[in-house]
C-alpha cells in the first residue's frame, strides 16, 4: 500500500524557503486546488473512471488513489516536437524533430513509448541538406516505406523537401536517399512540412512553403509516384485566425470527404492551433475552390489545463482499428518560445455532421485509457504527496515546502520544493524503470539523483522560463522488482539561476 499523506515526512517551510521571483503561486489557484483535493480525498468515488461517452472522449479518466492503471497512460510520449506516428504489425512507430538526424522510437504499447530506445534511421553527409532536419513523416506504399522530411544547409530560407526509401518493408529502415521534392513552379523556394494526400489512386504532395498568401502557406502538387512530383503546386488560401503561418497539412478520409487539417500562427506562440478544410472524395484537390473552409480553430490552447500552442499533429488508428487518435505537440507555458514543445496523444471522435471532433487538449499528465487493442504497459504514477496508482510512495527528509499553487502546471495540481542542501525525497517503487517529471524554473538548481543507493547523477533543473511536468530524469532499465530512487538537494545552481530549488512533482513507473 502506498503511504498515506499523514505518514509522510512533511516539515514546515524553512526560513527563506519561499520561491524566488517568478515562481510564486496564485493564492486563488491554491485555494481552489486545495478544495478540490479535499473533495477528492473525502469522496473517492468522484474520482473513479466514468463510463465512456461517445460525445466526450476528450475528458481524461482520472483514477482515485490506488486505482489500477494497467490500461492507462499519461503524456508526454516524447520530449520532441513535430510528431508523426503510426501503428504497424504490433508496434507504434514515432518520429519527432531532432535537428541533425532522423530518429525513430518503437514500442508495443503507447504507455512505454516515452522510455523506448531511439534508433537513428538517417543522417546525411551532403552539406546542402544535413542541417535543421525537421518534421519527418513516413508512409507505406507497396512493400516499401517512404520517409519525407525537410532540411537545409544551416540557412533557414534554404529548407527544401526530401524523401527516403526503405530497403525493406520496415518503417525503421534502413533507408536510402531517393529524391528532392520540388514542384517546377517552386523549384528553388522555401518548403517544409511534407504530408502525402492519397486520393482516387493518385498521390499528392502537400506542404508549407512560399505562395501568394504566406511565406509558410499551404501548397498541393501532383505526384507520379511516392518520390516524384509531376506538376506545379497550387496554393490553398486557408483561414487561420492569424496572418503568418499555415503549415503541417494532414489528412483524414471519412464520410465521403477528405479533411485537411493544418497548423496556424507561429509555433512559438501560445495561440499556435489547428484549423481545417474539406472537400468531397470525388473532387480534384488541385482546384482550390473545391476546398470548403470550416469556421474557427478545431484544436487550440486550453489555459485552464495548462496547454498552450497545440499543433503540428498527425493521426493514427488504435491497434484494433476501431479508434481514431491525434498525436501533436504542445507546451505548458504561455511564453512565446520554441522550447518545451512535447509530444502528446489523445483520442477523438466524429460528429453527427460527419466532421472530426478533436475536443480540447488534455492537461499534461491526465490519465487516459490506452488505445483499444493496446496490450497495456502496467505503468503507474506516484504523486509528490504520496498518492499512487500502484505499489510505491515517496518519503522526505529535511526541510521541504509544499502547495497547490502550481495548479495546471503540476500533476494533481501540487508539488514539493526545497533549496535546503541535504534535503531528500525518496521514491520506492516496483518495476523496471522510473521517470521523474517536475517544474523547471529560473530559480531551480542542481539535484543529485541515485538509484538503489548507487552513484549520484547531477541533474540541472534550471530553465530560462517556467515550465511544468518536464521530464527531468529517466532511470536505466532495472531488473523487475522493488527499487528506490533518491533525489537530494545540493543547494547549488548554475550561473544563470537565481536560486537552488529542486521540485518534486510526480514519478512515472514502468513495469515492462
PDB file of C-alpha atoms in Angstrom, residues 60-194:
ATOM      1  CA  UNK A  60      -9.435  12.331 -19.030  1.00  0.00           C
ATOM      2  CA  UNK A  61     -10.123   9.249 -16.929  1.00  0.00           C
ATOM      3  CA  UNK A  62      -8.680  10.293 -13.570  1.00  0.00           C
ATOM      4  CA  UNK A  63      -8.320   7.385 -11.124  1.00  0.00           C
ATOM      5  CA  UNK A  64      -8.559   7.826  -7.401  1.00  0.00           C
ATOM      6  CA  UNK A  65      -5.652   6.894  -5.150  1.00  0.00           C
ATOM      7  CA  UNK A  66      -4.731   3.247  -5.508  1.00  0.00           C
ATOM      8  CA  UNK A  67      -6.744   2.715  -8.709  1.00  0.00           C
ATOM      9  CA  UNK A  68      -5.465   0.129 -11.187  1.00  0.00           C
ATOM     10  CA  UNK A  69      -3.607   1.697 -14.089  1.00  0.00           C
ATOM     11  CA  UNK A  70      -2.637  -1.280 -16.277  1.00  0.00           C
ATOM     12  CA  UNK A  71      -4.757   0.056 -19.137  1.00  0.00           C
ATOM     13  CA  UNK A  72      -3.832   3.742 -18.912  1.00  0.00           C
ATOM     14  CA  UNK A  73      -1.102   6.171 -19.920  1.00  0.00           C
ATOM     15  CA  UNK A  74      -0.104   9.780 -19.370  1.00  0.00           C
ATOM     16  CA  UNK A  75       1.518  12.334 -21.642  1.00  0.00           C
ATOM     17  CA  UNK A  76       4.174  13.268 -22.657  1.00  0.00           C
ATOM     18  CA  UNK A  77       5.120  10.488 -25.076  1.00  0.00           C
ATOM     19  CA  UNK A  78       8.327  12.193 -26.201  1.00  0.00           C
ATOM     20  CA  UNK A  79      10.302  15.354 -25.430  1.00  0.00           C
ATOM     21  CA  UNK A  80      10.473  16.408 -29.102  1.00  0.00           C
ATOM     22  CA  UNK A  81       8.097  18.455 -31.322  1.00  0.00           C
ATOM     23  CA  UNK A  82       6.511  17.831 -34.751  1.00  0.00           C
ATOM     24  CA  UNK A  83       5.386  14.235 -34.125  1.00  0.00           C
ATOM     25  CA  UNK A  84       4.291  11.647 -36.658  1.00  0.00           C
ATOM     26  CA  UNK A  85       3.141   8.192 -35.589  1.00  0.00           C
ATOM     27  CA  UNK A  86       1.625   5.019 -36.952  1.00  0.00           C
ATOM     28  CA  UNK A  87       0.818   1.555 -35.592  1.00  0.00           C
ATOM     29  CA  UNK A  88       2.086  -1.342 -37.711  1.00  0.00           C
ATOM     30  CA  UNK A  89       2.476  -5.076 -37.015  1.00  0.00           C
ATOM     31  CA  UNK A  90       2.182  -4.806 -33.250  1.00  0.00           C
ATOM     32  CA  UNK A  91       4.211  -1.665 -32.629  1.00  0.00           C
ATOM     33  CA  UNK A  92       3.810   2.093 -32.522  1.00  0.00           C
ATOM     34  CA  UNK A  93       6.434   3.979 -34.516  1.00  0.00           C
ATOM     35  CA  UNK A  94       7.107   7.626 -33.696  1.00  0.00           C
ATOM     36  CA  UNK A  95       9.332  10.335 -35.158  1.00  0.00           C
ATOM     37  CA  UNK A  96       9.833  13.892 -33.877  1.00  0.00           C
ATOM     38  CA  UNK A  97      12.101  16.745 -34.907  1.00  0.00           C
ATOM     39  CA  UNK A  98      15.616  16.037 -33.623  1.00  0.00           C
ATOM     40  CA  UNK A  99      17.709  18.585 -35.523  1.00  0.00           C
ATOM     41  CA  UNK A 100      20.561  16.986 -37.441  1.00  0.00           C
ATOM     42  CA  UNK A 101      19.293  13.415 -37.784  1.00  0.00           C
ATOM     43  CA  UNK A 102      16.070  11.435 -38.009  1.00  0.00           C
ATOM     44  CA  UNK A 103      15.364   9.203 -35.023  1.00  0.00           C
ATOM     45  CA  UNK A 104      12.516   6.749 -34.542  1.00  0.00           C
ATOM     46  CA  UNK A 105      11.004   5.215 -31.417  1.00  0.00           C
ATOM     47  CA  UNK A 106       9.217   1.848 -31.438  1.00  0.00           C
ATOM     48  CA  UNK A 107       7.063   0.366 -28.673  1.00  0.00           C
ATOM     49  CA  UNK A 108       4.293  -2.259 -28.418  1.00  0.00           C
ATOM     50  CA  UNK A 109       2.350  -0.002 -26.027  1.00  0.00           C
ATOM     51  CA  UNK A 110       1.689   3.716 -26.037  1.00  0.00           C
ATOM     52  CA  UNK A 111       2.384   3.629 -22.307  1.00  0.00           C
ATOM     53  CA  UNK A 112       6.031   2.618 -22.781  1.00  0.00           C
ATOM     54  CA  UNK A 113       6.832   4.801 -25.782  1.00  0.00           C
ATOM     55  CA  UNK A 114       8.381   7.521 -23.595  1.00  0.00           C
ATOM     56  CA  UNK A 115      11.148   5.150 -22.431  1.00  0.00           C
ATOM     57  CA  UNK A 116      11.641   3.305 -25.721  1.00  0.00           C
ATOM     58  CA  UNK A 117      15.157   3.317 -27.161  1.00  0.00           C
ATOM     59  CA  UNK A 118      15.575   5.605 -30.163  1.00  0.00           C
ATOM     60  CA  UNK A 119      17.001   4.307 -33.431  1.00  0.00           C
ATOM     61  CA  UNK A 120      18.778   6.751 -35.723  1.00  0.00           C
ATOM     62  CA  UNK A 121      17.348   5.963 -39.153  1.00  0.00           C
ATOM     63  CA  UNK A 122      19.003   8.769 -41.143  1.00  0.00           C
ATOM     64  CA  UNK A 123      21.966  11.102 -41.132  1.00  0.00           C
ATOM     65  CA  UNK A 124      23.354  12.880 -44.185  1.00  0.00           C
ATOM     66  CA  UNK A 125      26.842  13.957 -45.219  1.00  0.00           C
ATOM     67  CA  UNK A 126      25.629  16.242 -48.012  1.00  0.00           C
ATOM     68  CA  UNK A 127      26.214  19.777 -46.658  1.00  0.00           C
ATOM     69  CA  UNK A 128      23.271  21.158 -48.636  1.00  0.00           C
ATOM     70  CA  UNK A 129      20.775  19.109 -46.628  1.00  0.00           C
ATOM     71  CA  UNK A 130      22.302  17.871 -43.372  1.00  0.00           C
ATOM     72  CA  UNK A 131      21.249  20.689 -41.030  1.00  0.00           C
ATOM     73  CA  UNK A 132      17.975  21.620 -39.307  1.00  0.00           C
ATOM     74  CA  UNK A 133      16.216  18.391 -40.235  1.00  0.00           C
ATOM     75  CA  UNK A 134      12.559  18.861 -39.297  1.00  0.00           C
ATOM     76  CA  UNK A 135       9.181  17.137 -39.253  1.00  0.00           C
ATOM     77  CA  UNK A 136       9.840  13.633 -40.628  1.00  0.00           C
ATOM     78  CA  UNK A 137       6.795  11.617 -41.758  1.00  0.00           C
ATOM     79  CA  UNK A 138       6.724   8.070 -43.092  1.00  0.00           C
ATOM     80  CA  UNK A 139       4.168   6.260 -45.279  1.00  0.00           C
ATOM     81  CA  UNK A 140       3.933   2.757 -46.708  1.00  0.00           C
ATOM     82  CA  UNK A 141       3.360   2.440 -50.450  1.00  0.00           C
ATOM     83  CA  UNK A 142       3.586  -1.075 -51.840  1.00  0.00           C
ATOM     84  CA  UNK A 143       6.153  -3.008 -49.828  1.00  0.00           C
ATOM     85  CA  UNK A 144       8.385  -0.026 -49.091  1.00  0.00           C
ATOM     86  CA  UNK A 145       8.278   2.889 -46.671  1.00  0.00           C
ATOM     87  CA  UNK A 146       8.911   6.467 -47.758  1.00  0.00           C
ATOM     88  CA  UNK A 147      10.195   8.967 -45.237  1.00  0.00           C
ATOM     89  CA  UNK A 148       9.575  12.649 -46.018  1.00  0.00           C
ATOM     90  CA  UNK A 149      11.411  15.483 -44.268  1.00  0.00           C
ATOM     91  CA  UNK A 150      12.808  18.989 -44.676  1.00  0.00           C
ATOM     92  CA  UNK A 151      16.419  20.077 -44.218  1.00  0.00           C
ATOM     93  CA  UNK A 152      18.796  22.920 -45.081  1.00  0.00           C
ATOM     94  CA  UNK A 153      22.469  23.899 -45.179  1.00  0.00           C
ATOM     95  CA  UNK A 154      22.265  25.954 -41.995  1.00  0.00           C
ATOM     96  CA  UNK A 155      20.235  28.775 -43.547  1.00  0.00           C
ATOM     97  CA  UNK A 156      16.519  28.580 -42.730  1.00  0.00           C
ATOM     98  CA  UNK A 157      15.424  30.019 -46.074  1.00  0.00           C
ATOM     99  CA  UNK A 158      17.201  27.125 -47.804  1.00  0.00           C
ATOM    100  CA  UNK A 159      14.858  24.486 -46.352  1.00  0.00           C
ATOM    101  CA  UNK A 160      13.744  22.060 -49.057  1.00  0.00           C
ATOM    102  CA  UNK A 161      11.788  18.780 -49.087  1.00  0.00           C
ATOM    103  CA  UNK A 162      13.381  15.349 -49.479  1.00  0.00           C
ATOM    104  CA  UNK A 163      12.270  11.719 -49.434  1.00  0.00           C
ATOM    105  CA  UNK A 164      13.995   8.478 -48.428  1.00  0.00           C
ATOM    106  CA  UNK A 165      13.036   4.925 -49.445  1.00  0.00           C
ATOM    107  CA  UNK A 166      13.334   1.901 -47.130  1.00  0.00           C
ATOM    108  CA  UNK A 167      15.421  -1.059 -48.240  1.00  0.00           C
ATOM    109  CA  UNK A 168      12.836  -3.479 -46.855  1.00  0.00           C
ATOM    110  CA  UNK A 169       9.280  -3.498 -45.564  1.00  0.00           C
ATOM    111  CA  UNK A 170      10.083  -1.912 -42.210  1.00  0.00           C
ATOM    112  CA  UNK A 171       9.243   1.652 -41.062  1.00  0.00           C
ATOM    113  CA  UNK A 172      12.523   1.717 -39.121  1.00  0.00           C
ATOM    114  CA  UNK A 173      14.531   1.196 -42.308  1.00  0.00           C
ATOM    115  CA  UNK A 174      17.333   1.069 -43.212  1.00  0.00           C
ATOM    116  CA  UNK A 175      16.697   3.939 -45.655  1.00  0.00           C
ATOM    117  CA  UNK A 176      18.495   5.271 -48.713  1.00  0.00           C
ATOM    118  CA  UNK A 177      18.203   8.748 -50.176  1.00  0.00           C
ATOM    119  CA  UNK A 178      15.683   8.807 -53.006  1.00  0.00           C
ATOM    120  CA  UNK A 179      14.933  12.322 -54.232  1.00  0.00           C
ATOM    121  CA  UNK A 180      14.454  16.017 -53.690  1.00  0.00           C
ATOM    122  CA  UNK A 181      10.798  17.024 -53.971  1.00  0.00           C
ATOM    123  CA  UNK A 182      10.346  20.321 -55.802  1.00  0.00           C
ATOM    124  CA  UNK A 183       7.319  21.405 -57.854  1.00  0.00           C
ATOM    125  CA  UNK A 184       8.537  23.100 -61.079  1.00  0.00           C
ATOM    126  CA  UNK A 185       6.982  26.446 -60.141  1.00  0.00           C
ATOM    127  CA  UNK A 186       8.681  26.398 -56.700  1.00  0.00           C
ATOM    128  CA  UNK A 187      11.913  24.603 -57.571  1.00  0.00           C
ATOM    129  CA  UNK A 188      14.108  26.937 -55.525  1.00  0.00           C
ATOM    130  CA  UNK A 189      11.661  28.152 -52.881  1.00  0.00           C
ATOM    131  CA  UNK A 190      11.409  27.598 -49.146  1.00  0.00           C
ATOM    132  CA  UNK A 191       9.442  24.399 -48.346  1.00  0.00           C
ATOM    133  CA  UNK A 192       8.765  22.463 -45.116  1.00  0.00           C
ATOM    134  CA  UNK A 193       6.295  20.007 -43.512  1.00  0.00           C
ATOM    135  CA  UNK A 194       5.527  17.482 -46.246  1.00  0.00           C
TER     136      UNK A 194
END
